[in-house]
């Protein structure tokens, strides 16, 4: 009796699997924009470290933020993070369990709209708070 198996096991091809479906393409772009979120977190972390080092270090960090390169970097971060926010709320109705209110299922577009509205309101509240604190 021959115990060796001459059949080769099936190996599902994994290269480029996400490029075959537009949903997964959007999802992967969404995940890539998370790197911009991490980059901005690092910028803020450096600011906290400079604040802990004293007034001169803090003022140097603030001055660095006013440079044209920093402004362009922050504009790119804003665009990427806005896209990340938009796609996150668009994906949310597909990834969360069905939501029922009053016995009726809440429409995915309404869930997306409520999430975006909450993000805009929170962003404006923070902007007003920071604007008021710096005046």
mmCIF file of N, CA and C in Angstrom, residues 14-115:
data_model
loop_
_atom_site.group_PDB
_atom_site.id
_atom_site.type_symbol
_atom_site.label_atom_id
_atom_site.label_comp_id
_atom_site.label_asym_id
_atom_site.label_seq_id
_atom_site.Cartn_x
_atom_site.Cartn_y
_atom_site.Cartn_z
ATOM 1 N N UNK A 14 -3.874 34.260 -3.426
ATOM 2 C CA UNK A 14 -4.192 35.403 -2.566
ATOM 3 C C UNK A 14 -3.707 36.731 -3.145
ATOM 4 N N UNK A 15 -2.875 36.680 -4.167
ATOM 5 C CA UNK A 15 -2.315 37.924 -4.708
ATOM 6 C C UNK A 15 -3.412 38.763 -5.346
ATOM 7 N N UNK A 16 -3.560 39.988 -4.854
ATOM 8 C CA UNK A 16 -4.499 40.942 -5.451
ATOM 9 C C UNK A 16 -5.961 40.615 -5.237
ATOM 10 N N UNK A 17 -6.277 39.837 -4.215
ATOM 11 C CA UNK A 17 -7.677 39.450 -3.993
ATOM 12 C C UNK A 17 -8.580 40.676 -3.790
ATOM 13 N N UNK A 18 -8.053 41.718 -3.184
ATOM 14 C CA UNK A 18 -8.877 42.877 -2.855
ATOM 15 C C UNK A 18 -9.140 43.747 -4.079
ATOM 16 N N UNK A 19 -8.374 43.570 -5.155
ATOM 17 C CA UNK A 19 -8.575 44.388 -6.355
ATOM 18 C C UNK A 19 -9.708 43.876 -7.233
ATOM 19 N N UNK A 20 -10.246 42.721 -6.932
ATOM 20 C CA UNK A 20 -11.302 42.144 -7.764
ATOM 21 C C UNK A 20 -12.682 42.677 -7.403
ATOM 22 N N UNK A 21 -12.821 43.292 -6.262
ATOM 23 C CA UNK A 21 -14.130 43.769 -5.814
ATOM 24 C C UNK A 21 -13.995 45.245 -5.414
ATOM 25 N N UNK A 22 -14.791 46.134 -6.011
ATOM 26 C CA UNK A 22 -14.674 47.567 -5.676
ATOM 27 C C UNK A 22 -14.875 47.863 -4.192
ATOM 28 N N UNK A 23 -15.702 47.071 -3.516
ATOM 29 C CA UNK A 23 -15.895 47.282 -2.083
ATOM 30 C C UNK A 23 -14.578 47.102 -1.327
ATOM 31 N N UNK A 24 -13.832 46.058 -1.685
ATOM 32 C CA UNK A 24 -12.566 45.808 -0.990
ATOM 33 C C UNK A 24 -11.493 46.823 -1.384
ATOM 34 N N UNK A 25 -11.569 47.346 -2.616
ATOM 35 C CA UNK A 25 -10.632 48.411 -3.019
ATOM 36 C C UNK A 25 -10.858 49.634 -2.139
ATOM 37 N N UNK A 26 -12.125 50.016 -1.985
ATOM 38 C CA UNK A 26 -12.444 51.158 -1.124
ATOM 39 C C UNK A 26 -12.031 50.876 0.317
ATOM 40 N N UNK A 27 -12.246 49.658 0.755
ATOM 41 C CA UNK A 27 -11.890 49.302 2.126
ATOM 42 C C UNK A 27 -10.375 49.394 2.339
ATOM 43 N N UNK A 28 -9.595 48.928 1.368
ATOM 44 C CA UNK A 28 -8.137 48.979 1.511
ATOM 45 C C UNK A 28 -7.628 50.423 1.458
ATOM 46 N N UNK A 29 -8.248 51.266 0.624
ATOM 47 C CA UNK A 29 -7.861 52.685 0.613
ATOM 48 C C UNK A 29 -8.205 53.315 1.961
ATOM 49 N N UNK A 30 -9.368 52.960 2.483
ATOM 50 C CA UNK A 30 -9.759 53.436 3.809
ATOM 51 C C UNK A 30 -8.716 53.034 4.850
ATOM 52 N N UNK A 31 -8.293 51.786 4.803
ATOM 53 C CA UNK A 31 -7.299 51.320 5.779
ATOM 54 C C UNK A 31 -5.957 52.027 5.588
ATOM 55 N N UNK A 32 -5.608 52.345 4.342
ATOM 56 C CA UNK A 32 -4.348 53.059 4.089
ATOM 57 C C UNK A 32 -4.394 54.472 4.665
ATOM 58 N N UNK A 33 -5.561 55.102 4.636
ATOM 59 C CA UNK A 33 -5.659 56.456 5.192
ATOM 60 C C UNK A 33 -5.529 56.452 6.711
ATOM 61 N N UNK A 34 -5.639 55.297 7.325
ATOM 62 C CA UNK A 34 -5.421 55.222 8.775
ATOM 63 C C UNK A 34 -3.977 55.576 9.115
ATOM 64 N N UNK A 35 -3.070 55.404 8.153
ATOM 65 C CA UNK A 35 -1.674 55.802 8.387
ATOM 66 C C UNK A 35 -1.571 57.317 8.593
ATOM 67 N N UNK A 36 -2.427 58.074 7.910
ATOM 68 C CA UNK A 36 -2.438 59.531 8.093
ATOM 69 C C UNK A 36 -2.958 59.886 9.489
ATOM 70 N N UNK A 37 -3.919 59.134 9.953
ATOM 71 C CA UNK A 37 -4.418 59.346 11.319
ATOM 72 C C UNK A 37 -3.292 59.093 12.322
ATOM 73 N N UNK A 38 -2.531 58.032 12.097
ATOM 74 C CA UNK A 38 -1.400 57.733 12.978
ATOM 75 C C UNK A 38 -0.331 58.827 12.880
ATOM 76 N N UNK A 39 -0.107 59.352 11.675
ATOM 77 C CA UNK A 39 0.888 60.423 11.500
ATOM 78 C C UNK A 39 0.481 61.657 12.290
ATOM 79 N N UNK A 40 -0.816 61.993 12.259
ATOM 80 C CA UNK A 40 -1.255 63.165 13.010
ATOM 81 C C UNK A 40 -1.166 62.917 14.516
ATOM 82 N N UNK A 41 -1.423 61.698 14.933
ATOM 83 C CA UNK A 41 -1.260 61.371 16.353
ATOM 84 C C UNK A 41 0.192 61.565 16.774
ATOM 85 N N UNK A 42 1.123 61.217 15.898
ATOM 86 C CA UNK A 42 2.543 61.434 16.204
ATOM 87 C C UNK A 42 2.868 62.930 16.289
ATOM 88 N N UNK A 43 2.280 63.727 15.403
ATOM 89 C CA UNK A 43 2.492 65.182 15.460
ATOM 90 C C UNK A 43 2.020 65.715 16.812
ATOM 91 N N UNK A 44 0.847 65.280 17.228
ATOM 92 C CA UNK A 44 0.320 65.737 18.522
ATOM 93 C C UNK A 44 1.173 65.221 19.683
ATOM 94 N N UNK A 45 1.676 64.005 19.570
ATOM 95 C CA UNK A 45 2.532 63.449 20.622
ATOM 96 C C UNK A 45 3.821 64.253 20.749
ATOM 97 N N UNK A 46 4.391 64.641 19.620
ATOM 98 C CA UNK A 46 5.592 65.489 19.656
ATOM 99 C C UNK A 46 5.261 66.821 20.335
ATOM 100 N N UNK A 47 4.088 67.368 20.053
ATOM 101 C CA UNK A 47 3.671 68.612 20.702
ATOM 102 C C UNK A 47 3.584 68.465 22.216
ATOM 103 N N UNK A 48 3.050 67.355 22.673
ATOM 104 C CA UNK A 48 2.961 67.113 24.118
ATOM 105 C C UNK A 48 4.364 66.979 24.717
ATOM 106 N N UNK A 49 5.252 66.295 23.993
ATOM 107 C CA UNK A 49 6.628 66.147 24.483
ATOM 108 C C UNK A 49 7.320 67.511 24.552
ATOM 109 N N UNK A 50 7.116 68.354 23.541
ATOM 110 C CA UNK A 50 7.715 69.694 23.541
ATOM 111 C C UNK A 50 7.137 70.541 24.674
ATOM 112 N N UNK A 51 5.862 70.381 24.944
ATOM 113 C CA UNK A 51 5.237 71.113 26.044
ATOM 114 C C UNK A 51 5.861 70.703 27.374
ATOM 115 N N UNK A 52 6.158 69.426 27.523
ATOM 116 C CA UNK A 52 6.779 68.937 28.762
ATOM 117 C C UNK A 52 8.219 69.410 28.901
ATOM 118 N N UNK A 53 8.857 69.742 27.766
ATOM 119 C CA UNK A 53 10.260 70.172 27.801
ATOM 120 C C UNK A 53 10.411 71.651 28.137
ATOM 121 N N UNK A 54 9.329 72.387 28.115
ATOM 122 C CA UNK A 54 9.425 73.785 28.497
ATOM 123 C C UNK A 54 8.892 74.734 27.435
ATOM 124 N N UNK A 55 8.858 76.015 27.818
ATOM 125 C CA UNK A 55 8.249 77.022 26.960
ATOM 126 C C UNK A 55 9.016 77.210 25.653
ATOM 127 N N UNK A 56 10.330 77.191 25.708
ATOM 128 C CA UNK A 56 11.111 77.397 24.487
ATOM 129 C C UNK A 56 10.879 76.263 23.487
ATOM 130 N N UNK A 57 10.858 75.035 23.985
ATOM 131 C CA UNK A 57 10.607 73.894 23.103
ATOM 132 C C UNK A 57 9.200 73.961 22.520
ATOM 133 N N UNK A 58 8.238 74.342 23.357
ATOM 134 C CA UNK A 58 6.846 74.474 22.898
ATOM 135 C C UNK A 58 6.731 75.538 21.814
ATOM 136 N N UNK A 59 7.354 76.706 22.036
ATOM 137 C CA UNK A 59 7.290 77.773 21.044
ATOM 138 C C UNK A 59 7.998 77.372 19.756
ATOM 139 N N UNK A 60 9.072 76.614 19.868
ATOM 140 C CA UNK A 60 9.744 76.106 18.673
ATOM 141 C C UNK A 60 8.860 75.161 17.873
ATOM 142 N N UNK A 61 8.113 74.311 18.579
ATOM 143 C CA UNK A 61 7.194 73.388 17.916
ATOM 144 C C UNK A 61 6.077 74.167 17.223
ATOM 145 N N UNK A 62 5.542 75.182 17.923
ATOM 146 C CA UNK A 62 4.498 76.006 17.311
ATOM 147 C C UNK A 62 5.013 76.726 16.067
ATOM 148 N N UNK A 63 6.242 77.236 16.153
ATOM 149 C CA UNK A 63 6.830 77.915 14.993
ATOM 150 C C UNK A 63 7.019 76.945 13.829
ATOM 151 N N UNK A 64 7.409 75.712 14.124
ATOM 152 C CA UNK A 64 7.567 74.706 13.069
ATOM 153 C C UNK A 64 6.237 74.399 12.401
ATOM 154 N N UNK A 65 5.158 74.455 13.162
ATOM 155 C CA UNK A 65 3.833 74.190 12.587
ATOM 156 C C UNK A 65 3.394 75.293 11.634
ATOM 157 N N UNK A 66 3.975 76.474 11.746
ATOM 158 C CA UNK A 66 3.583 77.595 10.891
ATOM 159 C C UNK A 66 4.337 77.606 9.553
ATOM 160 N N UNK A 67 5.281 76.720 9.373
ATOM 161 C CA UNK A 67 6.050 76.699 8.125
ATOM 162 C C UNK A 67 5.147 76.242 6.973
ATOM 163 N N UNK A 68 5.450 76.701 5.743
ATOM 164 C CA UNK A 68 4.625 76.282 4.594
ATOM 165 C C UNK A 68 4.599 74.763 4.398
ATOM 166 N N UNK A 69 5.705 74.096 4.647
ATOM 167 C CA UNK A 69 5.729 72.638 4.509
ATOM 168 C C UNK A 69 4.786 71.986 5.514
ATOM 169 N N UNK A 70 4.766 72.531 6.727
ATOM 170 C CA UNK A 70 3.878 71.970 7.745
ATOM 171 C C UNK A 70 2.412 72.228 7.393
ATOM 172 N N UNK A 71 2.140 73.414 6.865
ATOM 173 C CA UNK A 71 0.759 73.722 6.472
ATOM 174 C C UNK A 71 0.323 72.784 5.345
ATOM 175 N N UNK A 72 1.207 72.545 4.362
ATOM 176 C CA UNK A 72 0.878 71.619 3.276
ATOM 177 C C UNK A 72 0.698 70.200 3.812
ATOM 178 N N UNK A 73 1.551 69.801 4.752
ATOM 179 C CA UNK A 73 1.437 68.476 5.369
ATOM 180 C C UNK A 73 0.100 68.332 6.095
ATOM 181 N N UNK A 74 -0.278 69.382 6.825
ATOM 182 C CA UNK A 74 -1.547 69.324 7.545
ATOM 183 C C UNK A 74 -2.746 69.345 6.596
ATOM 184 N N UNK A 75 -2.621 70.043 5.467
ATOM 185 C CA UNK A 75 -3.706 70.021 4.470
ATOM 186 C C UNK A 75 -3.871 68.615 3.903
ATOM 187 N N UNK A 76 -2.741 67.935 3.639
ATOM 188 C CA UNK A 76 -2.815 66.552 3.156
ATOM 189 C C UNK A 76 -3.418 65.645 4.226
ATOM 190 N N UNK A 77 -3.023 65.873 5.486
ATOM 191 C CA UNK A 77 -3.597 65.084 6.587
ATOM 192 C C UNK A 77 -5.095 65.311 6.696
ATOM 193 N N UNK A 78 -5.520 66.572 6.564
ATOM 194 C CA UNK A 78 -6.949 66.884 6.660
ATOM 195 C C UNK A 78 -7.729 66.177 5.560
ATOM 196 N N UNK A 79 -7.208 66.206 4.342
ATOM 197 C CA UNK A 79 -7.895 65.537 3.233
ATOM 198 C C UNK A 79 -7.984 64.032 3.477
ATOM 199 N N UNK A 80 -6.884 63.423 3.892
ATOM 200 C CA UNK A 80 -6.875 61.978 4.115
ATOM 201 C C UNK A 80 -7.766 61.591 5.292
ATOM 202 N N UNK A 81 -7.724 62.357 6.342
ATOM 203 C CA UNK A 81 -8.544 62.033 7.517
ATOM 204 C C UNK A 81 -10.026 62.275 7.217
ATOM 205 N N UNK A 82 -10.337 63.293 6.416
ATOM 206 C CA UNK A 82 -11.734 63.506 6.009
ATOM 207 C C UNK A 82 -12.233 62.328 5.179
ATOM 208 N N UNK A 83 -11.382 61.855 4.255
ATOM 209 C CA UNK A 83 -11.763 60.673 3.463
ATOM 210 C C UNK A 83 -11.930 59.455 4.374
ATOM 211 N N UNK A 84 -11.029 59.314 5.334
ATOM 212 C CA UNK A 84 -11.113 58.196 6.279
ATOM 213 C C UNK A 84 -12.440 58.248 7.042
ATOM 214 N N UNK A 85 -12.800 59.430 7.500
ATOM 215 C CA UNK A 85 -14.061 59.610 8.241
ATOM 216 C C UNK A 85 -15.251 59.280 7.350
ATOM 217 N N UNK A 86 -15.233 59.798 6.120
ATOM 218 C CA UNK A 86 -16.336 59.566 5.184
ATOM 219 C C UNK A 86 -16.504 58.074 4.903
ATOM 220 N N UNK A 87 -15.426 57.402 4.580
ATOM 221 C CA UNK A 87 -15.539 55.976 4.259
ATOM 222 C C UNK A 87 -15.869 55.145 5.492
ATOM 223 N N UNK A 88 -15.402 55.589 6.660
ATOM 224 C CA UNK A 88 -15.717 54.844 7.882
ATOM 225 C C UNK A 88 -17.223 54.851 8.138
ATOM 226 N N UNK A 89 -17.838 56.005 7.967
ATOM 227 C CA UNK A 89 -19.280 56.067 8.197
ATOM 228 C C UNK A 89 -20.057 55.423 7.054
ATOM 229 N N UNK A 90 -19.483 55.350 5.844
ATOM 230 C CA UNK A 90 -20.156 54.640 4.749
ATOM 231 C C UNK A 90 -20.094 53.135 4.961
ATOM 232 N N UNK A 91 -19.013 52.647 5.523
ATOM 233 C CA UNK A 91 -18.867 51.210 5.753
ATOM 234 C C UNK A 91 -19.644 50.764 6.990
ATOM 235 N N UNK A 92 -19.848 51.672 7.928
ATOM 236 C CA UNK A 92 -20.443 51.316 9.217
ATOM 237 C C UNK A 92 -21.769 50.555 9.096
ATOM 238 N N UNK A 93 -22.749 50.972 8.243
ATOM 239 C CA UNK A 93 -24.001 50.188 8.189
ATOM 240 C C UNK A 93 -23.800 48.758 7.700
ATOM 241 N N UNK A 94 -22.725 48.506 6.936
ATOM 242 C CA UNK A 94 -22.474 47.154 6.432
ATOM 243 C C UNK A 94 -21.794 46.276 7.472
ATOM 244 N N UNK A 95 -21.124 46.883 8.417
ATOM 245 C CA UNK A 95 -20.347 46.104 9.381
ATOM 246 C C UNK A 95 -21.025 45.958 10.733
ATOM 247 N N UNK A 96 -22.056 46.756 10.995
ATOM 248 C CA UNK A 96 -22.726 46.670 12.290
ATOM 249 C C UNK A 96 -23.969 45.785 12.179
ATOM 250 N N UNK A 97 -24.424 45.249 13.291
ATOM 251 C CA UNK A 97 -25.666 44.462 13.253
ATOM 252 C C UNK A 97 -26.835 45.361 12.847
ATOM 253 N N UNK A 98 -27.885 44.763 12.286
ATOM 254 C CA UNK A 98 -29.039 45.576 11.901
ATOM 255 C C UNK A 98 -29.575 46.362 13.103
ATOM 256 N N UNK A 99 -29.949 47.609 12.828
ATOM 257 C CA UNK A 99 -30.443 48.492 13.875
ATOM 258 C C UNK A 99 -31.939 48.718 13.654
ATOM 259 N N UNK A 100 -32.729 48.451 14.675
ATOM 260 C CA UNK A 100 -34.168 48.601 14.570
ATOM 261 C C UNK A 100 -34.627 49.681 15.547
ATOM 262 N N UNK A 101 -35.477 50.575 15.059
ATOM 263 C CA UNK A 101 -36.081 51.606 15.895
ATOM 264 C C UNK A 101 -37.585 51.562 15.643
ATOM 265 N N UNK A 102 -38.342 51.353 16.703
ATOM 266 C CA UNK A 102 -39.796 51.267 16.556
ATOM 267 C C UNK A 102 -40.226 50.084 15.704
ATOM 268 N N UNK A 103 -39.447 49.009 15.716
ATOM 269 C CA UNK A 103 -39.796 47.819 14.945
ATOM 270 C C UNK A 103 -39.393 47.887 13.489
ATOM 271 N N UNK A 104 -38.852 49.017 13.047
ATOM 272 C CA UNK A 104 -38.431 49.147 11.652
ATOM 273 C C UNK A 104 -36.914 49.257 11.584
ATOM 274 N N UNK A 105 -36.389 48.652 10.542
ATOM 275 C CA UNK A 105 -34.930 48.685 10.347
ATOM 276 C C UNK A 105 -34.510 50.074 9.869
ATOM 277 N N UNK A 106 -33.481 50.605 10.504
ATOM 278 C CA UNK A 106 -32.965 51.923 10.141
ATOM 279 C C UNK A 106 -32.199 51.798 8.823
ATOM 280 N N UNK A 107 -32.482 52.712 7.902
ATOM 281 C CA UNK A 107 -31.848 52.688 6.578
ATOM 282 C C UNK A 107 -30.342 52.946 6.704
ATOM 283 N N UNK A 108 -29.533 52.245 5.913
ATOM 284 C CA UNK A 108 -28.072 52.475 5.974
ATOM 285 C C UNK A 108 -27.687 53.930 5.698
ATOM 286 N N UNK A 109 -28.390 54.583 4.791
ATOM 287 C CA UNK A 109 -28.060 55.980 4.475
ATOM 288 C C UNK A 109 -28.284 56.874 5.691
ATOM 289 N N UNK A 110 -29.300 56.569 6.489
ATOM 290 C CA UNK A 110 -29.565 57.364 7.690
ATOM 291 C C UNK A 110 -28.463 57.156 8.730
ATOM 292 N N UNK A 111 -27.985 55.927 8.851
ATOM 293 C CA UNK A 111 -26.883 55.650 9.794
ATOM 294 C C UNK A 111 -25.637 56.418 9.371
ATOM 295 N N UNK A 112 -25.336 56.394 8.080
ATOM 296 C CA UNK A 112 -24.181 57.135 7.562
ATOM 297 C C UNK A 112 -24.347 58.635 7.798
ATOM 298 N N UNK A 113 -25.533 59.154 7.504
ATOM 299 C CA UNK A 113 -25.777 60.591 7.667
ATOM 300 C C UNK A 113 -25.661 61.001 9.135
ATOM 301 N N UNK A 114 -26.183 60.198 10.041
ATOM 302 C CA UNK A 114 -26.090 60.528 11.470
ATOM 303 C C UNK A 114 -24.631 60.501 11.948
ATOM 304 N N UNK A 115 -23.872 59.542 11.472
ATOM 305 C CA UNK A 115 -22.462 59.478 11.850
ATOM 306 C C UNK A 115 -21.688 60.676 11.340
#
